[in-house]
Structure formats: C-alpha cells, structure tokens
PDB file of C-alpha atoms in Angstrom:
ATOM      1  CA  MET A   3      14.072 -26.097  -4.856  1.00 36.00           C
ATOM      2  CA  SER A   4      16.203 -23.568  -3.322  1.00 38.00           C
ATOM      3  CA  PRO A   5      15.335 -21.523   0.121  1.00 40.00           C
ATOM      4  CA  ARG A   6      14.456 -18.305  -0.076  1.00 42.00           C
ATOM      5  CA  LYS A   7      17.429 -16.153   0.507  1.00 46.00           C
ATOM      6  CA  SER A   8      16.782 -12.346   2.194  1.00 47.00           C
ATOM      7  CA  ILE A   9      19.121 -10.452   1.455  1.00 58.00           C
ATOM      8  CA  LYS A  10      20.047  -7.559   4.201  1.00 70.00           C
ATOM      9  CA  LEU A  11      19.968  -3.565   2.828  1.00 79.00           C
ATOM     10  CA  ASN A  12      22.171  -1.329   4.653  1.00 84.00           C
ATOM     11  CA  VAL A  13      22.207   2.010   5.398  1.00 88.00           C
ATOM     12  CA  GLY A  14      24.425   3.742   3.007  1.00 89.00           C
ATOM     13  CA  GLY A  15      23.683   0.969   0.320  1.00 91.00           C
ATOM     14  CA  TYR A  16      20.939   1.779  -2.845  1.00 90.00           C
ATOM     15  CA  ALA A  17      17.626   0.913  -2.640  1.00 89.00           C
ATOM     16  CA  PRO A  18      16.590  -2.372  -5.228  1.00 91.00           C
ATOM     17  CA  GLU A  19      14.416  -0.797  -8.081  1.00 90.00           C
ATOM     18  CA  PHE A  20      11.191  -2.388  -8.439  1.00 89.00           C
ATOM     19  CA  LEU A  21       8.136  -2.394 -10.317  1.00 91.00           C
ATOM     20  CA  SER A  22       4.469  -2.300  -9.203  1.00 92.00           C
ATOM     21  CA  SER A  23       1.021  -1.453  -9.695  1.00 91.00           C
ATOM     22  CA  ASP A  24      -0.733   1.199  -7.293  1.00 89.00           C
ATOM     23  CA  LYS A  25      -4.074   1.515  -5.897  1.00 86.00           C
ATOM     24  CA  ASP A  26      -5.012   2.205  -9.441  1.00 87.00           C
ATOM     25  CA  GLY A  27      -3.725  -0.408 -10.962  1.00 88.00           C
ATOM     26  CA  LYS A  28      -1.360   2.518 -12.780  1.00 92.00           C
ATOM     27  CA  ILE A  29       2.341   0.727 -12.771  1.00 94.00           C
ATOM     28  CA  VAL A  30       5.503   2.678 -11.055  1.00 89.00           C
ATOM     29  CA  THR A  31       8.541   2.907 -10.601  1.00 89.00           C
ATOM     30  CA  LEU A  32      11.014   3.202  -7.559  1.00 88.00           C
ATOM     31  CA  LYS A  33      12.669   6.256  -9.865  1.00 85.00           C
ATOM     32  CA  ASP A  34       9.036   7.889 -10.073  1.00 84.00           C
ATOM     33  CA  PHE A  35       9.287   8.544  -6.124  1.00 80.00           C
ATOM     34  CA  ILE A  36      12.795   9.379  -6.387  1.00 77.00           C
ATOM     35  CA  ASN A  37      13.831  11.342  -9.135  1.00 63.00           C
ATOM     36  CA  LYS A  38      11.639  14.155  -8.174  1.00 62.00           C
ATOM     37  CA  ASN A  39      13.407  17.751  -7.900  1.00 49.00           C
ATOM     38  CA  GLN A  40      11.995  18.054  -3.839  1.00 47.00           C
ATOM     39  CA  LEU A  41      13.387  20.540  -1.726  1.00 36.00           C
ATOM     40  CA  TYR A  42      14.854  18.739   1.051  1.00 36.00           C
ATOM     41  CA  TYR A  43      16.575  16.159   0.441  1.00 35.00           C
ATOM     42  CA  ILE A  44      14.850  12.729   1.904  1.00 40.00           C
ATOM     43  CA  SER A  45      12.561  11.688  -0.750  1.00 39.00           C
ATOM     44  CA  MET A  46      10.216   8.669   0.595  1.00 46.00           C
ATOM     45  CA  VAL A  47       9.460   6.983   3.713  1.00 53.00           C
ATOM     46  CA  LYS A  48       8.400   3.839   2.455  1.00 55.00           C
ATOM     47  CA  MET A  49       7.140   0.656   4.932  1.00 56.00           C
ATOM     48  CA  VAL A  50       6.586  -3.406   3.494  1.00 53.00           C
ATOM     49  CA  TYR A  51       4.150  -5.406   5.250  1.00 52.00           C
ATOM     50  CA  HIS A  52       2.675  -8.166   4.438  1.00 52.00           C
ATOM     51  CA  LEU A  53      -1.523  -7.722   4.534  1.00 59.00           C
ATOM     52  CA  TYR A  54      -3.730  -4.878   5.311  1.00 59.00           C
ATOM     53  CA  HIS A  55      -6.959  -5.397   7.040  1.00 66.00           C
ATOM     54  CA  THR A  56      -4.797  -6.941   9.753  1.00 74.00           C
ATOM     55  CA  PRO A  57      -5.174  -4.746  13.111  1.00 79.00           C
ATOM     56  CA  VAL A  58      -1.209  -3.426  13.525  1.00 78.00           C
ATOM     57  CA  CYS A  59      -0.539  -2.912   9.446  1.00 80.00           C
ATOM     58  CA  THR A  60      -4.357  -0.987   9.665  1.00 84.00           C
ATOM     59  CA  LYS A  61      -3.211   0.584  13.363  1.00 85.00           C
ATOM     60  CA  GLU A  62       0.380   1.546  11.103  1.00 84.00           C
ATOM     61  CA  ALA A  63      -1.251   3.183   7.800  1.00 86.00           C
ATOM     62  CA  CYS A  64      -4.142   4.819  10.309  1.00 90.00           C
ATOM     63  CA  GLU A  65      -0.700   6.865  11.729  1.00 89.00           C
ATOM     64  CA  PHE A  66       0.925   7.110   8.551  1.00 89.00           C
ATOM     65  CA  ARG A  67      -2.380   8.927   7.816  1.00 93.00           C
ATOM     66  CA  ASP A  68      -2.759  11.169  10.782  1.00 94.00           C
ATOM     67  CA  ARG A  69       0.572  12.571  11.160  1.00 92.00           C
ATOM     68  CA  TYR A  70       0.998  12.751   6.788  1.00 92.00           C
ATOM     69  CA  GLU A  71       1.564  16.160   7.114  1.00 93.00           C
ATOM     70  CA  LYS A  72       4.803  16.019   8.795  1.00 91.00           C
ATOM     71  CA  PHE A  73       5.705  14.056   5.889  1.00 89.00           C
ATOM     72  CA  VAL A  74       4.753  15.992   3.188  1.00 87.00           C
ATOM     73  CA  ASP A  75       5.684  19.410   5.195  1.00 87.00           C
ATOM     74  CA  ALA A  76       8.999  17.804   4.978  1.00 85.00           C
ATOM     75  CA  GLY A  77       9.288  17.487   1.163  1.00 82.00           C
ATOM     76  CA  VAL A  78       8.323  13.452   1.670  1.00 85.00           C
ATOM     77  CA  ASP A  79       6.797  10.822  -0.141  1.00 85.00           C
ATOM     78  CA  VAL A  80       4.805   8.255   1.889  1.00 87.00           C
ATOM     79  CA  ILE A  81       4.506   4.536   0.220  1.00 87.00           C
ATOM     80  CA  GLY A  82       2.941   1.511   1.724  1.00 86.00           C
ATOM     81  CA  ILE A  83       3.537  -2.086   0.207  1.00 86.00           C
ATOM     82  CA  SER A  84       1.638  -5.120   0.765  1.00 84.00           C
ATOM     83  CA  CYS A  85       0.958  -7.871  -1.409  1.00 82.00           C
ATOM     84  CA  ASP A  86      -2.120  -7.226  -1.594  1.00 83.00           C
ATOM     85  CA  ASP A  87      -3.464  -6.724  -4.824  1.00 86.00           C
ATOM     86  CA  SER A  88      -4.436  -3.360  -6.286  1.00 87.00           C
ATOM     87  CA  GLU A  89      -8.286  -3.698  -5.935  1.00 89.00           C
ATOM     88  CA  SER A  90      -7.841  -4.635  -2.001  1.00 87.00           C
ATOM     89  CA  HIS A  91      -5.913  -1.484  -1.893  1.00 86.00           C
ATOM     90  CA  SER A  92      -7.891   0.549  -3.572  1.00 90.00           C
ATOM     91  CA  LYS A  93     -11.109  -0.542  -1.337  1.00 91.00           C
ATOM     92  CA  PHE A  94      -8.280  -0.236   1.646  1.00 90.00           C
ATOM     93  CA  SER A  95      -7.401   3.282   1.076  1.00 91.00           C
ATOM     94  CA  MET A  96     -11.032   4.603   0.567  1.00 93.00           C
ATOM     95  CA  LYS A  97     -12.361   2.411   3.597  1.00 93.00           C
ATOM     96  CA  TYR A  98      -9.593   4.642   6.128  1.00 93.00           C
ATOM     97  CA  LYS A  99      -9.257   7.498   3.933  1.00 95.00           C
ATOM     98  CA  LEU A 100      -5.570   7.020   3.502  1.00 93.00           C
ATOM     99  CA  PRO A 101      -3.402  10.073   1.386  1.00 93.00           C
ATOM    100  CA  PHE A 102      -0.324   8.108   0.623  1.00 89.00           C
ATOM    101  CA  THR A 103       0.279   5.952  -2.627  1.00 88.00           C
ATOM    102  CA  LEU A 104      -0.508   2.336  -2.055  1.00 89.00           C
ATOM    103  CA  LEU A 105       1.930  -0.529  -4.220  1.00 89.00           C
ATOM    104  CA  SER A 106       1.142  -3.858  -4.522  1.00 89.00           C
ATOM    105  CA  ASP A 107       3.870  -6.826  -4.117  1.00 87.00           C
ATOM    106  CA  LYS A 108       1.564  -9.530  -5.072  1.00 85.00           C
ATOM    107  CA  ASP A 109       4.683 -11.848  -5.783  1.00 86.00           C
ATOM    108  CA  GLY A 110       6.593 -11.008  -3.135  1.00 83.00           C
ATOM    109  CA  LYS A 111       9.906 -10.107  -5.783  1.00 88.00           C
ATOM    110  CA  ILE A 112      10.256  -6.206  -3.679  1.00 87.00           C
ATOM    111  CA  ALA A 113       9.905  -7.843  -0.088  1.00 83.00           C
ATOM    112  CA  LYS A 114      12.468 -10.119  -0.814  1.00 83.00           C
ATOM    113  CA  SER A 115      14.420  -7.851  -2.785  1.00 87.00           C
ATOM    114  CA  TYR A 116      14.591  -5.692   0.328  1.00 84.00           C
ATOM    115  CA  GLY A 117      15.264  -8.726   2.852  1.00 81.00           C
ATOM    116  CA  VAL A 118      11.713  -7.610   4.387  1.00 79.00           C
ATOM    117  CA  LYS A 119      10.983 -11.194   5.318  1.00 70.00           C
ATOM    118  CA  GLY A 120       9.572 -12.721   8.898  1.00 59.00           C
ATOM    119  CA  LEU A 121       9.830 -15.750  10.400  1.00 53.00           C
ATOM    120  CA  LEU A 122       6.351 -16.973  11.399  1.00 54.00           C
ATOM    121  CA  LEU A 123       4.369 -13.643  11.028  1.00 56.00           C
ATOM    122  CA  PRO A 124       5.129 -11.201   8.763  1.00 56.00           C
ATOM    123  CA  CYS A 125       7.725  -8.969   8.481  1.00 70.00           C
ATOM    124  CA  ARG A 126       7.460  -4.643   8.812  1.00 76.00           C
ATOM    125  CA  THR A 127      10.148  -2.142   7.821  1.00 82.00           C
ATOM    126  CA  THR A 128      10.194   1.320   6.839  1.00 84.00           C
ATOM    127  CA  PHE A 129      12.955   2.476   4.810  1.00 86.00           C
ATOM    128  CA  ILE A 130      14.004   6.004   4.350  1.00 86.00           C
ATOM    129  CA  ILE A 131      15.466   6.347   0.899  1.00 86.00           C
ATOM    130  CA  ASP A 132      17.450  10.126  -0.226  1.00 83.00           C
ATOM    131  CA  THR A 133      16.861  11.493  -3.958  1.00 81.00           C
ATOM    132  CA  ASP A 134      19.534   9.317  -5.063  1.00 83.00           C
ATOM    133  CA  GLY A 135      18.474   6.022  -4.622  1.00 85.00           C
ATOM    134  CA  LYS A 136      20.387   5.809  -1.079  1.00 86.00           C
ATOM    135  CA  ILE A 137      19.193   4.172   1.992  1.00 88.00           C
ATOM    136  CA  LEU A 138      19.074   6.730   5.182  1.00 86.00           C
ATOM    137  CA  MET A 139      17.230   4.174   7.542  1.00 84.00           C
ATOM    138  CA  THR A 140      15.878   1.036   7.823  1.00 83.00           C
ATOM    139  CA  TYR A 141      13.313   0.254  10.848  1.00 79.00           C
ATOM    140  CA  SER A 142      11.663  -3.452  11.847  1.00 78.00           C
ATOM    141  CA  ALA A 143       9.247  -3.394  14.460  1.00 73.00           C
ATOM    142  CA  LEU A 144       6.902  -6.166  14.191  1.00 65.00           C
ATOM    143  CA  LEU A 145       3.870  -5.426  16.396  1.00 67.00           C
ATOM    144  CA  SER A 146       4.470  -1.872  17.128  1.00 69.00           C
ATOM    145  CA  ALA A 147       2.598   0.544  15.263  1.00 67.00           C
ATOM    146  CA  THR A 148       3.348   3.597  16.139  1.00 74.00           C
ATOM    147  CA  SER A 149       7.200   3.252  16.025  1.00 78.00           C
ATOM    148  CA  HIS A 150       7.874   3.336  12.767  1.00 77.00           C
ATOM    149  CA  ILE A 151       6.433   7.023  12.477  1.00 80.00           C
ATOM    150  CA  GLU A 152       8.095   8.220  15.017  1.00 84.00           C
ATOM    151  CA  GLU A 153      11.556   6.729  14.322  1.00 83.00           C
ATOM    152  CA  SER A 154      11.260   7.995  10.670  1.00 86.00           C
ATOM    153  CA  LEU A 155       9.582  11.758  12.138  1.00 88.00           C
ATOM    154  CA  LYS A 156      13.200  11.553  14.563  1.00 89.00           C
ATOM    155  CA  VAL A 157      15.272  10.528  11.165  1.00 85.00           C
ATOM    156  CA  ILE A 158      13.817  12.979   9.043  1.00 84.00           C
ATOM    157  CA  GLN A 159      14.359  15.704  11.625  1.00 83.00           C
ATOM    158  CA  ASN A 160      18.075  15.153  11.960  1.00 84.00           C
ATOM    159  CA  LEU A 161      18.571  14.992   8.428  1.00 79.00           C
ATOM    160  CA  LYS A 162      16.893  18.405   7.954  1.00 76.00           C
ATOM    161  CA  LEU A 163      19.088  19.793  10.641  1.00 71.00           C
ATOM    162  CA  LYS A 164      22.446  18.407   9.326  1.00 73.00           C
ATOM    163  CA  GLN A 165      21.020  19.656   5.752  1.00 69.00           C
ATOM    164  CA  ARG A 166      20.557  23.302   7.285  1.00 70.00           C
ATOM    165  CA  ASN A 167      23.860  23.237   8.637  1.00 68.00           C
ATOM    166  CA  ILE A 168      25.926  22.556   5.739  1.00 61.00           C
TER     167      ILE A 168
END
C-alpha cells in the first residue's frame, strides 16, 4: 500500500469538488454552496476538522455559532466538515444549537483532497472559497479554537473593503 499523499492547496487555486451528506443525510456538493448568486464575493468559510465532541472542536464550532451572524451579514456560508457520520452531526448540531451546515467525511476523501492531514493529531483547517470556487484563504491552527474565526472575519472584512473600492 502506498503512503497517503497530502495535497497542498494554494490561495488563488480552485477548491476541489466534493460530494457529502449533511446532518440530515441530504447529499450536497461544493457547487451547492459556491454557485449561489450572493451579494458579496465570498461564498463560504469551510472548516475541516477531525471529530466533534472533543474540547477544541466543540469550542471552535460554538465560537462559529456565536459569531455566525457576522458571517451571514457578510453573505458567507459556514460549513463544518468532519469524519463523523450524519447521525453524529445531527446530535452535535442539536446539542450545541449550531445554525450552519455540517457535512460528513467518513472516508476521509474530502480532507485528503483539501490537504488536511495531521501527523499525530487531526489537523484543523479553515478555507475561504469565493463564488467561482477559488480559494481566498487557508488557515491552520490545531489547538486554537478561536483563531480560525478571527482570521476568517479579518480576511472577509478586507475583501469587502477591496470590493467596495473597485
């Protein structure tokens, strides 16, 4: 068996397409999110991480929940992806009252296609992807639950300012 190769996605490159099921078992693809005719340029913030119900992942999901309106006001979809199944996502979403989409990556194909891989611990990476499917930001911080949100909001604010000046 050959070693699992990680792909490094770069800002400006295109986000890989994916097929997944949400917390309700509905099948979705990346195109379901990026092809929306939204007011703003940014289409989504996508966080890819390993498992729910772990302290840092739970804190990060709740922080996205608590600041969710800032993303919505900017015209941004928030999507969480982990290797948990749809039933686990549904329970997690209800328990913590999460307003955003949770997707299952049980086989790890999405994480692999996005280059999200840790050495000993699972990796936590956030992507901002525009309506054309281009990656505008990647951010990884394994043990920081709040820095993903802070960095994403900074990038979104800067992009909105640039868009207004065009």
